XYZ file of C-alpha atoms in Angstrom:
759
model
C -112.605 -75.002 -183.259
C -115.510 -75.061 -184.181
C -117.494 -71.974 -183.217
C -121.163 -72.320 -182.345
C -123.817 -70.331 -180.478
C -124.817 -72.105 -176.694
C -126.840 -71.399 -174.011
C -124.640 -71.555 -170.971
C -127.436 -73.261 -168.171
C -126.637 -75.951 -165.635
C -129.608 -77.033 -164.071
C -129.961 -75.221 -160.047
C -130.417 -78.390 -157.475
C -132.508 -76.244 -154.645
C -134.662 -74.553 -156.792
C -135.054 -76.462 -160.126
C -134.195 -72.768 -161.120
C -131.563 -72.055 -164.812
C -128.471 -70.404 -163.695
C -125.862 -69.453 -166.170
C -122.727 -71.209 -165.839
C -119.595 -69.380 -163.623
C -116.474 -68.763 -165.486
C -113.738 -70.588 -162.783
C -115.933 -73.789 -163.312
C -114.927 -73.446 -167.618
C -111.395 -74.145 -165.397
C -109.680 -77.381 -165.802
C -106.513 -76.889 -163.256
C -105.509 -80.014 -164.266
C -104.740 -78.646 -168.180
C -101.017 -79.373 -168.994
C -100.574 -82.002 -166.162
C -99.788 -85.664 -168.284
C -96.435 -84.266 -168.643
C -92.419 -86.488 -168.230
C -89.402 -85.930 -168.216
C -89.589 -86.998 -172.326
C -92.841 -85.554 -173.323
C -94.117 -82.571 -171.308
C -97.342 -81.448 -172.119
C -97.540 -78.456 -169.859
C -95.403 -79.724 -167.121
C -98.361 -78.614 -164.583
C -99.637 -79.658 -161.418
C -103.023 -78.540 -160.349
C -103.210 -75.460 -158.693
C -105.636 -73.901 -155.906
C -104.589 -70.468 -155.447
C -106.186 -67.011 -156.051
C -104.895 -64.654 -159.072
C -100.893 -64.263 -157.506
C -101.504 -66.062 -154.404
C -98.598 -65.224 -151.788
C -98.798 -69.750 -151.297
C -100.807 -72.370 -154.147
C -102.134 -75.345 -152.971
C -101.806 -78.660 -154.893
C -102.330 -82.427 -153.970
C -98.625 -84.819 -155.020
C -98.111 -88.009 -157.230
C -94.469 -87.694 -156.509
C -91.983 -87.970 -153.749
C -91.013 -85.363 -151.992
C -88.404 -83.172 -153.335
C -89.120 -84.160 -157.158
C -89.989 -81.909 -159.136
C -92.487 -83.468 -161.001
C -95.244 -83.141 -157.848
C -98.461 -84.319 -159.576
C -98.341 -86.497 -163.000
C -101.382 -87.331 -164.527
C -100.689 -90.615 -165.316
C -99.830 -92.060 -161.033
C -102.008 -93.720 -159.301
C -101.318 -92.671 -156.045
C -101.075 -89.446 -153.627
C -99.139 -89.095 -150.716
C -100.205 -85.101 -149.516
C -101.403 -82.040 -149.657
C -99.015 -79.718 -150.164
C -98.715 -75.389 -150.225
C -96.630 -75.284 -153.018
C -94.628 -72.262 -155.385
C -92.787 -74.356 -158.051
C -92.751 -72.113 -161.444
C -91.090 -75.462 -163.446
C -90.543 -79.030 -162.707
C -87.253 -78.088 -163.683
C -86.683 -75.089 -160.576
C -88.005 -77.978 -158.190
C -90.208 -75.998 -154.900
C -89.430 -73.800 -151.864
C -91.273 -73.053 -148.891
C -93.460 -76.804 -149.422
C -94.582 -79.154 -146.107
C -97.818 -81.240 -146.478
C -100.631 -82.663 -144.818
C -101.613 -86.066 -145.284
C -104.675 -88.360 -144.036
C -104.611 -92.343 -143.762
C -107.267 -94.823 -141.981
C -106.494 -97.823 -139.691
C -102.185 -97.705 -138.315
C -100.494 -94.445 -138.477
C -98.024 -94.398 -141.661
C -96.173 -91.769 -142.163
C -93.641 -93.084 -144.928
C -94.195 -91.020 -148.241
C -94.599 -94.978 -150.226
C -95.986 -96.900 -147.076
C -98.490 -94.186 -146.897
C -99.253 -93.701 -150.538
C -102.916 -93.940 -151.509
C -104.699 -94.990 -154.792
C -107.073 -92.597 -156.620
C -109.274 -92.152 -159.610
C -109.336 -88.872 -161.735
C -113.845 -89.653 -161.102
C -113.129 -89.521 -157.966
C -111.413 -85.403 -158.510
C -112.653 -81.962 -158.365
C -109.595 -79.766 -159.235
C -111.215 -76.388 -160.658
C -109.155 -72.701 -159.249
C -111.217 -72.008 -155.741
C -111.242 -75.482 -154.801
C -109.816 -79.338 -155.042
C -111.020 -82.695 -153.985
C -110.235 -86.310 -153.950
C -111.821 -89.415 -152.248
C -109.315 -91.481 -152.135
C -109.431 -95.900 -152.898
C -109.694 -96.449 -149.040
C -112.960 -93.638 -148.359
C -110.796 -90.612 -147.045
C -111.992 -87.105 -148.923
C -110.006 -84.186 -148.913
C -111.013 -81.006 -149.870
C -109.239 -77.787 -150.589
C -110.087 -74.053 -150.831
C -107.269 -71.043 -151.086
C -107.049 -67.415 -149.979
C -104.118 -65.684 -151.005
C -101.336 -66.372 -147.768
C -103.457 -69.570 -146.938
C -106.006 -72.706 -147.344
C -108.652 -74.253 -145.911
C -108.011 -78.009 -145.488
C -111.174 -80.929 -144.400
C -109.979 -84.028 -144.412
C -113.580 -86.623 -144.116
C -112.449 -90.492 -142.243
C -114.726 -93.486 -143.048
C -116.953 -94.604 -140.521
C -115.312 -97.417 -138.152
C -111.648 -96.323 -138.998
C -108.889 -95.349 -136.710
C -108.151 -90.820 -138.322
C -104.409 -89.556 -138.604
C -103.398 -86.724 -140.019
C -99.370 -86.517 -140.694
C -97.789 -82.633 -141.390
C -94.249 -83.834 -143.422
C -91.573 -81.416 -143.330
C -90.382 -82.060 -146.301
C -87.080 -81.476 -147.790
C -85.338 -79.496 -145.763
C -84.956 -78.219 -141.594
C -88.211 -77.796 -140.220
C -89.550 -76.873 -136.850
C -92.918 -77.957 -135.985
C -94.817 -77.664 -132.463
C -98.028 -79.217 -131.431
C -100.423 -76.563 -129.598
C -103.192 -79.419 -127.970
C -105.212 -77.124 -126.080
C -105.451 -74.551 -129.003
C -106.098 -77.213 -131.564
C -102.707 -75.792 -133.447
C -99.712 -76.756 -135.243
C -96.743 -73.728 -135.633
C -94.013 -73.697 -137.505
C -91.503 -73.046 -139.900
C -90.021 -75.596 -142.610
C -86.476 -73.691 -145.094
C -86.842 -75.837 -148.293
C -85.357 -75.396 -151.738
C -82.527 -73.453 -153.360
C -80.535 -70.294 -152.773
C -82.070 -68.721 -150.285
C -80.690 -65.919 -147.946
C -80.159 -66.408 -143.790
C -82.924 -66.345 -142.387
C -85.508 -67.308 -144.569
C -88.098 -69.140 -142.807
C -91.423 -69.852 -144.217
C -93.842 -69.430 -140.823
C -96.805 -71.648 -140.591
C -99.531 -72.007 -138.452
C -102.360 -74.899 -138.858
C -105.571 -74.575 -136.703
C -108.006 -77.566 -136.478
C -111.577 -77.714 -135.541
C -111.750 -81.032 -133.854
C -109.680 -82.000 -130.179
C -106.427 -83.782 -131.097
C -106.827 -87.271 -129.335
C -103.131 -88.067 -130.041
C -100.536 -86.523 -131.029
C -96.790 -86.812 -132.016
C -93.497 -86.197 -133.638
C -91.312 -87.490 -136.437
C -89.172 -87.149 -138.468
C -88.536 -88.189 -142.507
C -84.784 -89.201 -143.019
C -85.456 -92.741 -141.482
C -89.307 -92.531 -140.821
C -88.661 -93.009 -136.848
C -91.491 -91.432 -135.019
C -91.525 -89.956 -130.967
C -95.249 -90.060 -129.242
C -96.462 -88.053 -127.262
C -93.876 -85.421 -127.716
C -94.703 -81.797 -128.876
C -92.242 -80.116 -130.390
C -89.356 -80.951 -132.990
C -86.868 -79.419 -134.763
C -83.889 -80.037 -137.384
C -84.149 -82.085 -140.269
C -87.301 -82.923 -141.915
C -89.086 -82.444 -139.155
C -92.939 -83.681 -138.712
C -95.543 -84.192 -136.727
C -98.741 -86.265 -136.477
C -102.434 -86.497 -134.634
C -104.985 -88.396 -134.165
C -108.240 -88.036 -134.393
C -111.575 -89.986 -132.987
C -112.888 -92.556 -135.391
C -114.325 -91.262 -138.405
C -113.933 -87.943 -137.827
C -113.912 -84.696 -140.678
C -111.739 -82.873 -139.774
C -111.139 -78.829 -140.979
C -107.854 -77.179 -141.046
C -107.154 -73.993 -141.600
C -103.625 -73.205 -142.412
C -101.743 -69.758 -143.128
C -97.906 -69.044 -144.412
C -95.122 -65.774 -143.776
C -91.892 -65.591 -145.281
C -91.476 -62.408 -141.975
C -92.854 -64.071 -138.139
C -94.464 -65.700 -136.616
C -96.887 -63.911 -135.360
C -97.570 -62.427 -139.312
C -98.287 -65.968 -139.792
C -101.193 -65.940 -137.628
C -102.381 -62.692 -138.410
C -102.305 -63.705 -142.100
C -104.664 -67.173 -140.783
C -107.217 -64.664 -138.905
C -107.250 -61.962 -141.646
C -107.756 -64.368 -144.644
C -109.603 -67.044 -142.650
C -111.012 -65.649 -139.258
C -114.055 -66.137 -139.791
C -114.695 -69.290 -141.910
C -116.043 -71.890 -140.163
C -116.950 -73.948 -142.928
C -115.248 -74.022 -145.810
C -117.987 -74.089 -148.555
C -117.337 -69.787 -146.865
C -113.835 -70.215 -148.380
C -114.759 -71.881 -151.086
C -117.200 -68.999 -152.267
C -115.791 -66.206 -151.203
C -112.386 -68.047 -153.895
C -115.178 -68.500 -155.971
C -116.266 -65.037 -156.010
C -112.511 -64.113 -156.773
C -111.917 -65.846 -159.567
C -115.515 -64.446 -161.434
C -114.694 -61.264 -160.959
C -111.261 -61.750 -161.802
C -111.991 -64.134 -164.867
C -114.998 -61.984 -166.029
C -112.348 -59.376 -166.612
C -112.541 -60.786 -170.438
C -115.591 -62.550 -171.887
C -115.713 -64.246 -174.331
C -119.355 -64.931 -176.540
C -120.010 -67.333 -179.330
C -116.886 -70.707 -179.897
C -117.789 -74.317 -178.668
C -117.486 -75.452 -174.615
C -114.384 -76.832 -175.026
C -113.149 -72.786 -176.535
C -114.371 -71.664 -173.446
C -112.554 -74.189 -170.799
C -109.237 -74.011 -173.122
C -109.400 -70.043 -172.479
C -110.147 -69.781 -169.362
C -108.207 -72.322 -168.634
C -105.498 -70.720 -169.997
C -106.363 -67.434 -168.940
C -106.182 -68.754 -164.711
C -102.679 -70.475 -165.116
C -102.197 -66.684 -167.523
C -103.646 -64.681 -163.597
C -101.118 -67.379 -161.333
C -97.516 -65.549 -162.135
C -95.408 -63.280 -161.039
C -96.332 -64.528 -157.303
C -96.496 -61.765 -154.550
C -94.282 -62.576 -151.937
C -95.437 -59.357 -149.617
C -97.771 -60.270 -146.076
C -100.285 -56.720 -144.888
C -98.381 -56.111 -141.466
C -101.228 -55.247 -138.384
C -101.807 -51.413 -140.240
C -102.573 -53.133 -143.343
C -99.573 -51.734 -145.093
C -97.602 -53.836 -147.101
C -94.289 -55.457 -146.812
C -92.334 -58.295 -147.184
C -89.007 -60.979 -146.077
C -86.198 -59.642 -148.630
C -85.412 -63.099 -150.285
C -82.462 -60.384 -151.803
C -80.933 -59.561 -148.219
C -83.064 -61.322 -146.172
C -83.865 -58.016 -144.294
C -87.651 -56.252 -144.721
C -89.127 -53.856 -146.173
C -92.100 -51.546 -146.494
C -93.632 -52.036 -149.775
C -94.195 -54.639 -152.707
C -92.311 -57.705 -154.405
C -92.692 -60.635 -156.901
C -91.285 -63.664 -157.576
C -91.215 -67.045 -158.829
C -91.313 -65.685 -162.967
C -88.285 -66.009 -165.688
C -88.695 -63.599 -167.705
C -86.610 -65.074 -170.274
C -90.490 -66.711 -170.786
C -92.825 -64.486 -169.877
C -90.890 -60.903 -171.025
C -92.753 -61.992 -174.303
C -96.968 -61.893 -174.089
C -97.162 -62.981 -169.727
C -96.240 -59.702 -167.949
C -97.648 -56.873 -171.652
C -101.019 -59.222 -170.757
C -100.480 -58.138 -166.743
C -99.742 -54.924 -167.834
C -103.590 -54.749 -170.265
C -105.411 -55.905 -167.446
C -103.170 -55.540 -164.605
C -101.508 -51.568 -164.530
C -102.095 -50.560 -161.064
C -100.001 -54.176 -159.815
C -97.590 -54.116 -162.783
C -96.997 -50.197 -161.858
C -95.706 -52.593 -158.610
C -93.559 -54.493 -160.059
C -91.802 -52.726 -161.595
C -90.642 -50.455 -158.474
C -90.209 -54.302 -157.051
C -87.680 -54.930 -160.105
C -85.198 -51.703 -159.405
C -85.647 -52.510 -154.867
C -84.055 -55.793 -155.812
C -81.390 -54.522 -157.460
C -80.948 -52.019 -154.440
C -81.162 -55.250 -152.457
C -77.973 -57.620 -154.245
C -77.061 -55.296 -157.000
C -78.947 -56.947 -159.419
C -81.715 -56.881 -161.828
C -83.392 -60.051 -161.747
C -83.885 -62.178 -164.157
C -85.084 -65.007 -162.713
C -86.791 -64.580 -159.186
C -87.506 -67.913 -157.538
C -87.880 -66.697 -155.116
C -84.734 -64.634 -155.048
C -82.149 -64.695 -158.039
C -81.245 -67.438 -160.206
C -79.712 -66.378 -163.063
C -80.957 -69.099 -165.519
C -81.623 -69.391 -168.932
C -80.269 -66.224 -170.778
C -80.930 -62.482 -172.244
C -81.220 -59.292 -169.092
C -84.866 -58.056 -170.223
C -85.876 -56.433 -166.344
C -85.388 -53.679 -169.600
C -87.754 -55.301 -171.441
C -90.816 -55.041 -168.895
C -89.097 -51.623 -167.516
C -89.195 -50.253 -171.177
C -92.035 -51.826 -171.974
C -94.273 -50.900 -168.883
C -92.495 -46.978 -169.264
C -94.027 -47.070 -173.450
C -97.875 -47.695 -171.990
C -97.574 -45.247 -169.873
C -97.356 -47.165 -166.458
C -94.391 -44.554 -164.629
C -94.207 -45.486 -160.695
C -90.315 -46.367 -161.266
C -86.812 -43.509 -161.936
C -85.961 -44.283 -165.582
C -82.322 -43.589 -164.514
C -81.585 -45.516 -161.961
C -83.344 -48.190 -164.123
C -81.149 -47.364 -166.478
C -78.487 -47.087 -164.027
C -79.198 -51.181 -163.043
C -79.186 -51.242 -166.879
C -75.818 -50.787 -167.518
C -74.530 -52.390 -165.232
C -76.613 -55.499 -166.364
C -74.751 -55.336 -169.563
C -71.285 -54.947 -168.885
C -70.704 -57.329 -165.906
C -70.552 -61.134 -165.364
C -73.224 -61.930 -162.009
C -72.091 -64.830 -159.605
C -76.028 -66.867 -160.390
C -75.909 -67.967 -163.704
C -75.941 -66.616 -167.469
C -78.512 -64.668 -167.273
C -77.134 -62.456 -164.022
C -75.119 -60.053 -165.835
C -74.213 -60.633 -169.069
C -71.994 -64.118 -170.551
C -69.567 -62.723 -172.796
C -70.059 -58.977 -172.551
C -66.670 -58.380 -172.840
C -67.035 -59.400 -177.118
C -70.180 -58.513 -177.199
C -68.964 -55.457 -177.104
C -65.755 -55.578 -178.585
C -66.660 -57.846 -181.227
C -70.172 -56.928 -182.067
C -71.552 -60.480 -181.184
C -71.026 -62.805 -178.132
C -68.236 -66.279 -180.056
C -69.064 -69.102 -179.519
C -67.336 -71.862 -178.686
C -66.107 -69.470 -176.707
C -69.543 -69.082 -174.961
C -72.108 -71.055 -174.678
C -75.454 -70.322 -176.636
C -73.212 -67.866 -177.433
C -75.781 -66.838 -181.431
C -79.046 -67.072 -179.190
C -77.277 -64.654 -176.572
C -75.762 -62.227 -179.125
C -79.950 -62.138 -180.616
C -81.428 -61.528 -176.662
C -78.439 -58.918 -176.035
C -79.270 -56.918 -179.294
C -82.960 -56.604 -177.670
C -82.442 -55.712 -174.550
C -79.964 -52.910 -176.090
C -82.762 -52.247 -178.128
C -84.896 -51.555 -174.796
C -82.460 -49.306 -173.309
C -81.873 -47.468 -176.015
C -85.833 -46.740 -176.577
C -86.052 -45.821 -172.416
C -83.869 -43.555 -172.762
C -85.278 -42.224 -175.406
C -88.646 -41.963 -173.975
C -87.132 -40.645 -170.939
C -84.327 -37.824 -172.834
C -80.976 -39.625 -171.397
C -78.910 -39.053 -174.033
C -75.792 -40.684 -172.923
C -77.551 -44.439 -172.021
C -79.434 -44.171 -175.579
C -76.093 -43.631 -176.922
C -75.020 -45.960 -175.498
C -77.383 -48.694 -176.704
C -77.965 -47.478 -180.123
C -75.505 -48.905 -182.017
C -75.482 -51.936 -180.388
C -79.146 -52.733 -180.999
C -78.146 -53.772 -184.748
C -76.400 -56.503 -183.615
C -78.385 -59.211 -184.436
C -76.833 -58.709 -187.446
C -73.149 -59.537 -187.184
C -74.548 -63.645 -186.433
C -76.519 -63.781 -189.976
C -75.001 -65.190 -192.658
C -76.039 -64.475 -195.870
C -74.956 -67.353 -198.176
C -77.517 -69.199 -195.503
C -79.334 -66.491 -194.611
C -80.316 -68.094 -191.580
C -78.004 -66.799 -187.534
C -75.347 -69.241 -187.190
C -72.554 -69.629 -184.529
C -69.200 -67.606 -184.732
C -65.765 -67.413 -183.363
C -64.075 -64.581 -182.249
C -61.384 -64.346 -185.016
C -65.158 -63.932 -187.323
C -64.848 -67.614 -188.852
C -68.035 -69.306 -189.522
C -68.889 -72.277 -187.114
C -68.569 -75.229 -189.097
C -70.637 -78.146 -190.671
C -73.386 -76.243 -190.336
C -77.074 -77.479 -190.776
C -80.080 -75.595 -189.393
C -82.189 -77.733 -187.711
C -79.293 -79.039 -186.020
C -79.926 -77.586 -181.509
C -77.857 -76.503 -179.491
C -74.089 -74.715 -179.600
C -74.646 -72.042 -179.996
C -78.415 -71.432 -179.264
C -80.754 -72.216 -176.868
C -82.652 -75.091 -176.862
C -83.227 -74.371 -180.790
C -81.765 -74.095 -183.695
C -81.471 -71.859 -186.995
C -84.821 -72.610 -188.398
C -86.564 -70.877 -184.713
C -83.020 -68.454 -183.676
C -83.621 -66.375 -186.928
C -86.817 -65.002 -186.227
C -85.395 -63.307 -182.589
C -84.536 -60.033 -184.157
C -88.649 -58.646 -182.000
C -87.523 -54.918 -182.247
C -86.292 -54.724 -186.005
C -88.157 -56.900 -187.829
C -87.566 -54.516 -190.930
C -84.393 -54.932 -190.447
C -84.132 -58.760 -190.751
C -86.844 -58.736 -193.525
C -83.729 -56.534 -194.829
C -81.178 -59.389 -194.467
C -83.056 -61.741 -195.821
C -83.302 -60.185 -198.908
C -87.114 -58.304 -198.809
C -90.882 -58.967 -198.500
C -91.076 -62.379 -200.916
C -87.292 -63.460 -199.242
C -88.271 -63.000 -196.325
C -91.974 -64.740 -196.836
C -91.062 -67.435 -198.272
C -88.819 -68.056 -195.564
C -91.853 -68.396 -192.792
C -93.985 -70.171 -195.304
C -90.815 -72.174 -195.189
C -90.939 -73.183 -191.226
C -93.622 -74.837 -191.995
C -93.357 -77.031 -195.049
C -89.921 -78.090 -193.978
C -89.605 -81.814 -193.072
C -89.984 -82.064 -189.106
C -86.272 -83.773 -188.772
C -84.654 -83.378 -186.030
C -80.290 -83.029 -185.517
C -80.059 -83.879 -181.663
C -76.579 -82.527 -182.071
C -74.989 -80.692 -177.933
C -77.959 -81.882 -176.577
C -76.648 -85.820 -177.872
C -80.107 -87.047 -177.270
C -84.077 -85.929 -177.844
C -84.855 -83.440 -175.374
C -88.396 -82.937 -174.861
C -88.688 -79.168 -176.775
C -87.864 -81.810 -179.654
C -90.046 -84.772 -179.711
C -92.948 -82.143 -178.502
C -92.276 -80.062 -182.570
C -92.194 -83.401 -184.014
C -95.604 -84.104 -182.413
C -96.211 -81.229 -183.439
C -96.307 -82.126 -187.096
C -95.933 -78.463 -188.296
C -92.954 -78.329 -189.680
C -90.159 -76.715 -188.164
C -92.218 -74.967 -186.059
C -92.033 -75.086 -182.474
C -94.289 -73.569 -180.593
C -93.777 -75.558 -177.209
C -90.601 -73.706 -176.788
C -90.597 -69.532 -176.467
C -88.326 -68.649 -179.198
C -90.139 -69.483 -181.393
C -93.995 -68.058 -179.937
C -93.783 -64.743 -182.312
C -92.973 -66.013 -184.764
C -95.971 -66.195 -187.152
C -97.177 -63.023 -186.257
C -94.100 -62.071 -188.284
C -96.167 -61.998 -191.778
C -97.349 -58.436 -191.160
C -94.499 -56.437 -191.497
C -93.756 -58.106 -195.124
C -96.994 -57.356 -196.460
C -99.253 -60.192 -195.922
C -100.401 -60.117 -192.488
C -103.480 -63.313 -193.545
C -101.165 -65.526 -192.701
C -101.053 -64.589 -189.702
C -103.884 -64.421 -189.442
C -104.735 -68.674 -190.538
C -101.223 -69.691 -188.732
C -102.339 -68.297 -185.558
C -105.817 -69.604 -185.623
C -103.867 -72.825 -186.564
C -101.787 -72.641 -183.251
C -104.254 -72.286 -181.442
C -106.867 -75.069 -182.904
C -103.824 -77.699 -182.936
C -101.847 -77.110 -179.806
C -104.131 -76.127 -177.037
C -107.008 -77.532 -175.282
C -108.407 -77.802 -172.100
C -107.603 -81.298 -170.831
C -105.133 -83.076 -169.121
C -102.673 -82.652 -173.050
C -103.610 -79.449 -173.410
C -99.850 -77.442 -174.331
C -97.040 -78.079 -176.699
C -94.542 -78.275 -173.863
C -93.729 -76.730 -171.491
C -96.419 -74.172 -170.337
C -93.977 -71.363 -168.774
C -94.680 -69.557 -165.880
C -98.247 -68.233 -168.157
C -96.014 -67.772 -170.437
C -97.628 -70.363 -173.226
C -100.835 -69.537 -171.125
C -100.578 -65.658 -172.300
C -99.522 -66.118 -175.865
C -103.012 -68.583 -176.314
C -105.209 -65.617 -174.438
C -103.667 -63.119 -175.953
C -103.961 -64.500 -179.270
C -107.751 -66.093 -178.497
C -107.876 -62.348 -178.311
C -106.821 -61.802 -181.994
C -103.502 -59.857 -180.829
C -100.022 -60.481 -179.748
C -97.263 -58.671 -177.986
C -94.282 -59.160 -180.232
C -91.597 -55.976 -179.502
C -92.359 -55.838 -175.732
C -90.389 -51.969 -174.996
C -93.455 -49.950 -178.159
C -97.240 -49.683 -177.547
C -97.714 -52.190 -180.062
C -100.189 -55.121 -180.083
C -99.670 -57.003 -183.032
C -102.919 -58.704 -185.414
C -104.107 -61.562 -185.230
C -107.114 -63.532 -185.693
C -109.546 -63.597 -182.620
C -111.133 -67.326 -181.228
C -114.308 -65.592 -180.344
C -117.115 -63.982 -181.988
C -117.266 -61.192 -179.881
C -114.567 -60.051 -176.869
C -115.369 -58.209 -173.990
C -112.288 -56.622 -171.993
C -112.938 -55.063 -168.544
C -109.953 -52.758 -168.670
C -108.649 -51.818 -164.323
C -110.153 -47.888 -165.417
C -113.397 -48.309 -165.650
C -113.844 -48.532 -169.835
C -114.373 -51.552 -171.914
C -112.684 -52.759 -175.160
C -114.727 -55.153 -177.758
C -113.318 -56.920 -180.723
C -116.256 -58.320 -182.425
C -115.691 -60.823 -185.320
C -118.485 -60.557 -187.277
C -119.346 -63.967 -189.608
C -116.404 -65.782 -186.654
C -116.019 -69.171 -187.650
C -113.480 -72.838 -187.660
C -113.288 -71.609 -191.400
C -114.384 -67.461 -191.505
C -110.485 -66.928 -189.228
C -109.635 -64.547 -192.570
C -110.442 -60.423 -191.736
C -111.592 -58.686 -194.705
C -112.461 -55.358 -193.254
C -112.215 -53.344 -189.531
C -112.980 -50.719 -187.991
C -112.171 -48.648 -184.532
C -114.520 -47.043 -183.292
C -116.505 -46.513 -186.239
C -113.355 -45.676 -188.913
C -112.215 -47.710 -191.051
C -108.956 -49.266 -190.196
C -106.335 -50.869 -191.820
C -103.180 -50.985 -189.637
C -101.866 -53.725 -188.442
C -101.049 -53.728 -184.765
C -103.348 -51.989 -182.132
C -101.616 -49.165 -179.739
C -102.001 -50.030 -175.819
C -103.574 -46.754 -175.683
C -106.341 -47.646 -177.739
C -107.203 -50.715 -175.889
C -107.110 -48.870 -172.489
C -109.469 -45.540 -173.589
C -111.905 -47.947 -173.886
C -113.963 -48.195 -177.744
C -114.754 -51.657 -180.186
C -113.149 -52.833 -182.878
C -115.250 -54.537 -185.039
C -114.447 -57.433 -188.117
C -116.071 -58.646 -190.732
C -114.265 -62.515 -190.938
C -114.020 -64.874 -194.414
C -113.147 -68.116 -195.557
C -110.792 -66.742 -197.971
C -107.267 -63.583 -197.625
C -108.272 -60.425 -198.200
C -105.018 -59.405 -199.836
C -105.767 -56.356 -200.189
C -106.205 -55.201 -196.932
C -103.168 -54.418 -194.279
C -100.792 -53.926 -197.482
C -99.450 -50.683 -197.033
C -96.179 -49.870 -195.936
C -97.610 -47.940 -193.362
C -100.231 -50.645 -192.231
C -96.836 -52.752 -190.578
C -96.015 -53.080 -186.768
C -92.989 -51.133 -185.123
C -89.738 -51.360 -186.608
C -86.774 -49.310 -185.051
C -85.025 -49.452 -188.962
C -88.197 -47.483 -190.016
C -87.445 -44.494 -187.067
C -83.586 -44.794 -186.263
C -80.867 -43.397 -188.311
C -78.119 -44.666 -187.807
C -74.799 -43.234 -187.208
C -71.925 -43.831 -189.300
């Protein structure tokens, strides 16, 4: 990352005057789209949306129902769709799409597919445009619950527009006199009874002709005004060479609410440019919450592209009634409630950095989210772990308690902590019906043995480690709120990570119900007792007690040597129980950083652990190396899956110069900032500035630090220090200062240092 001073000037075409480049124009929403099943470089799609918007819009290169909805290397488009997809692995829900064709009506998604080139594509958060090979131009600009689209057909050609009802059940009603189509779609997985996404599409041009169709056999029914059933859609005919604007909005509550959303968000927008410009203003203000100075144009493009992606999740799932009050259709029990609800996030990924970033920048929204967690518990009997839009129970751990404890530790106290602990105890002592993270796999054995046994329980060692961290979060919340009943339950279990540590191999390992270590141990073997990783990745998953882990590994020197070994070990892969290469393995090999596998979440905090053992300069070096080598703003911009903003949030926080190693505490652990000056505009109106003097690609090491004019030797910042505003001044250099930050009192939080264990 070569740092240099740049002048951000563009020539205004209208006046010839110089204008400052807008932050949203640094964003490339194509970042990470060059992905496939065998190798993902982000697993993203070009999202046109507002921050945390309920609906997003995207072009479509894949077939309906294919999770790989947009892949950079594909050559044709077949839809412009309303989307919500978190990941290709989870597919999507509440989808419908539009697609323009010329000369003849083509409803079949394969026959209507049209060639395009990236040279004729603009992909920004506030605006997407593409001119396809047949010269039809499509444009999209977003609102929170809708979008403004425009289809410009070439002159001399008949103009057709197809509305596709996607993979599930749908209703369409064509209203020619009102120039509207209304209806709903019901597609996706795991919905409660009554779920529908109601939509309204309002056109600015008259319909010359129209009809309905269905996408199972692609039959059409001319001049039919209404159709309901599997895959029902509509088509419209416009005059040759028409330019057609479409204003679209959706609601999960009712058709009337969809109309209200349209009127409120798009009603006064005569032209797409109005919607586009307003969206650009919103994004520029949002991205302006963090202003970075210094660095190359590519550095800024990478930063703001990641910040954009981190600002999409969790999505709003609430709407505003006629009086402007928030309410929502519950994805958990199918009823309508007042208040806020959020969705489209998997806590196994996002508890690590995405939520700690949100807590820093958007505490009001974060407080609403905590209330929504407990509302979900009341509505379905379980805390969420993977909302999409209801509880899927995917991955492992019970990390809702991490979010709740973290919010409380940072002063965001909008919820009843007793109810939160009641919900968490229920989560920790039961197994729910929806997946391994809905309740706890192996909870009885974990309680009785102090670990989850393998092979009796799948991915048992990884589950033990994450359960122990979650129990710390339960203990922490109980201690902060003076609830000794819950504190006593969780205080012993938070040390259960020790029970899967093997002192002979110096790794976390699988062990069976009789206490025997699994045979034929190979630390490079993936799967088995681990989740999407191996022993090299999972040995570090003791977020809350790094000091305890240091003691297990034999002290600071041995701990540092073990950390170093991650990068010096061969990037050898033993496929283990997976039986073949999965994309995470391929990505680790491609990264060529030994056994460091940043493309997946378990090891993403590991580079910051040097701060706990007296060598913080190595955290500074490796954090910058990961940013420099594994991230960029292009279609190949990520080292693996960009999961609901987590991998982007890692970059955003790390580029600021710190990271959330242990959510549930108020600390962000120091690394090395990527820019010369960073200004964080906080919600309370204050500013926190990180000034990194002499910072460049070589000068990655902190020589001196001061916080608000006082010498600062600690290897972490507290939430309150940032939130109260101020200035952190760092003097950077090309060689490590091995005397700074090496005292015991400079180390970040470990629960072993503040807890006297009861025998």
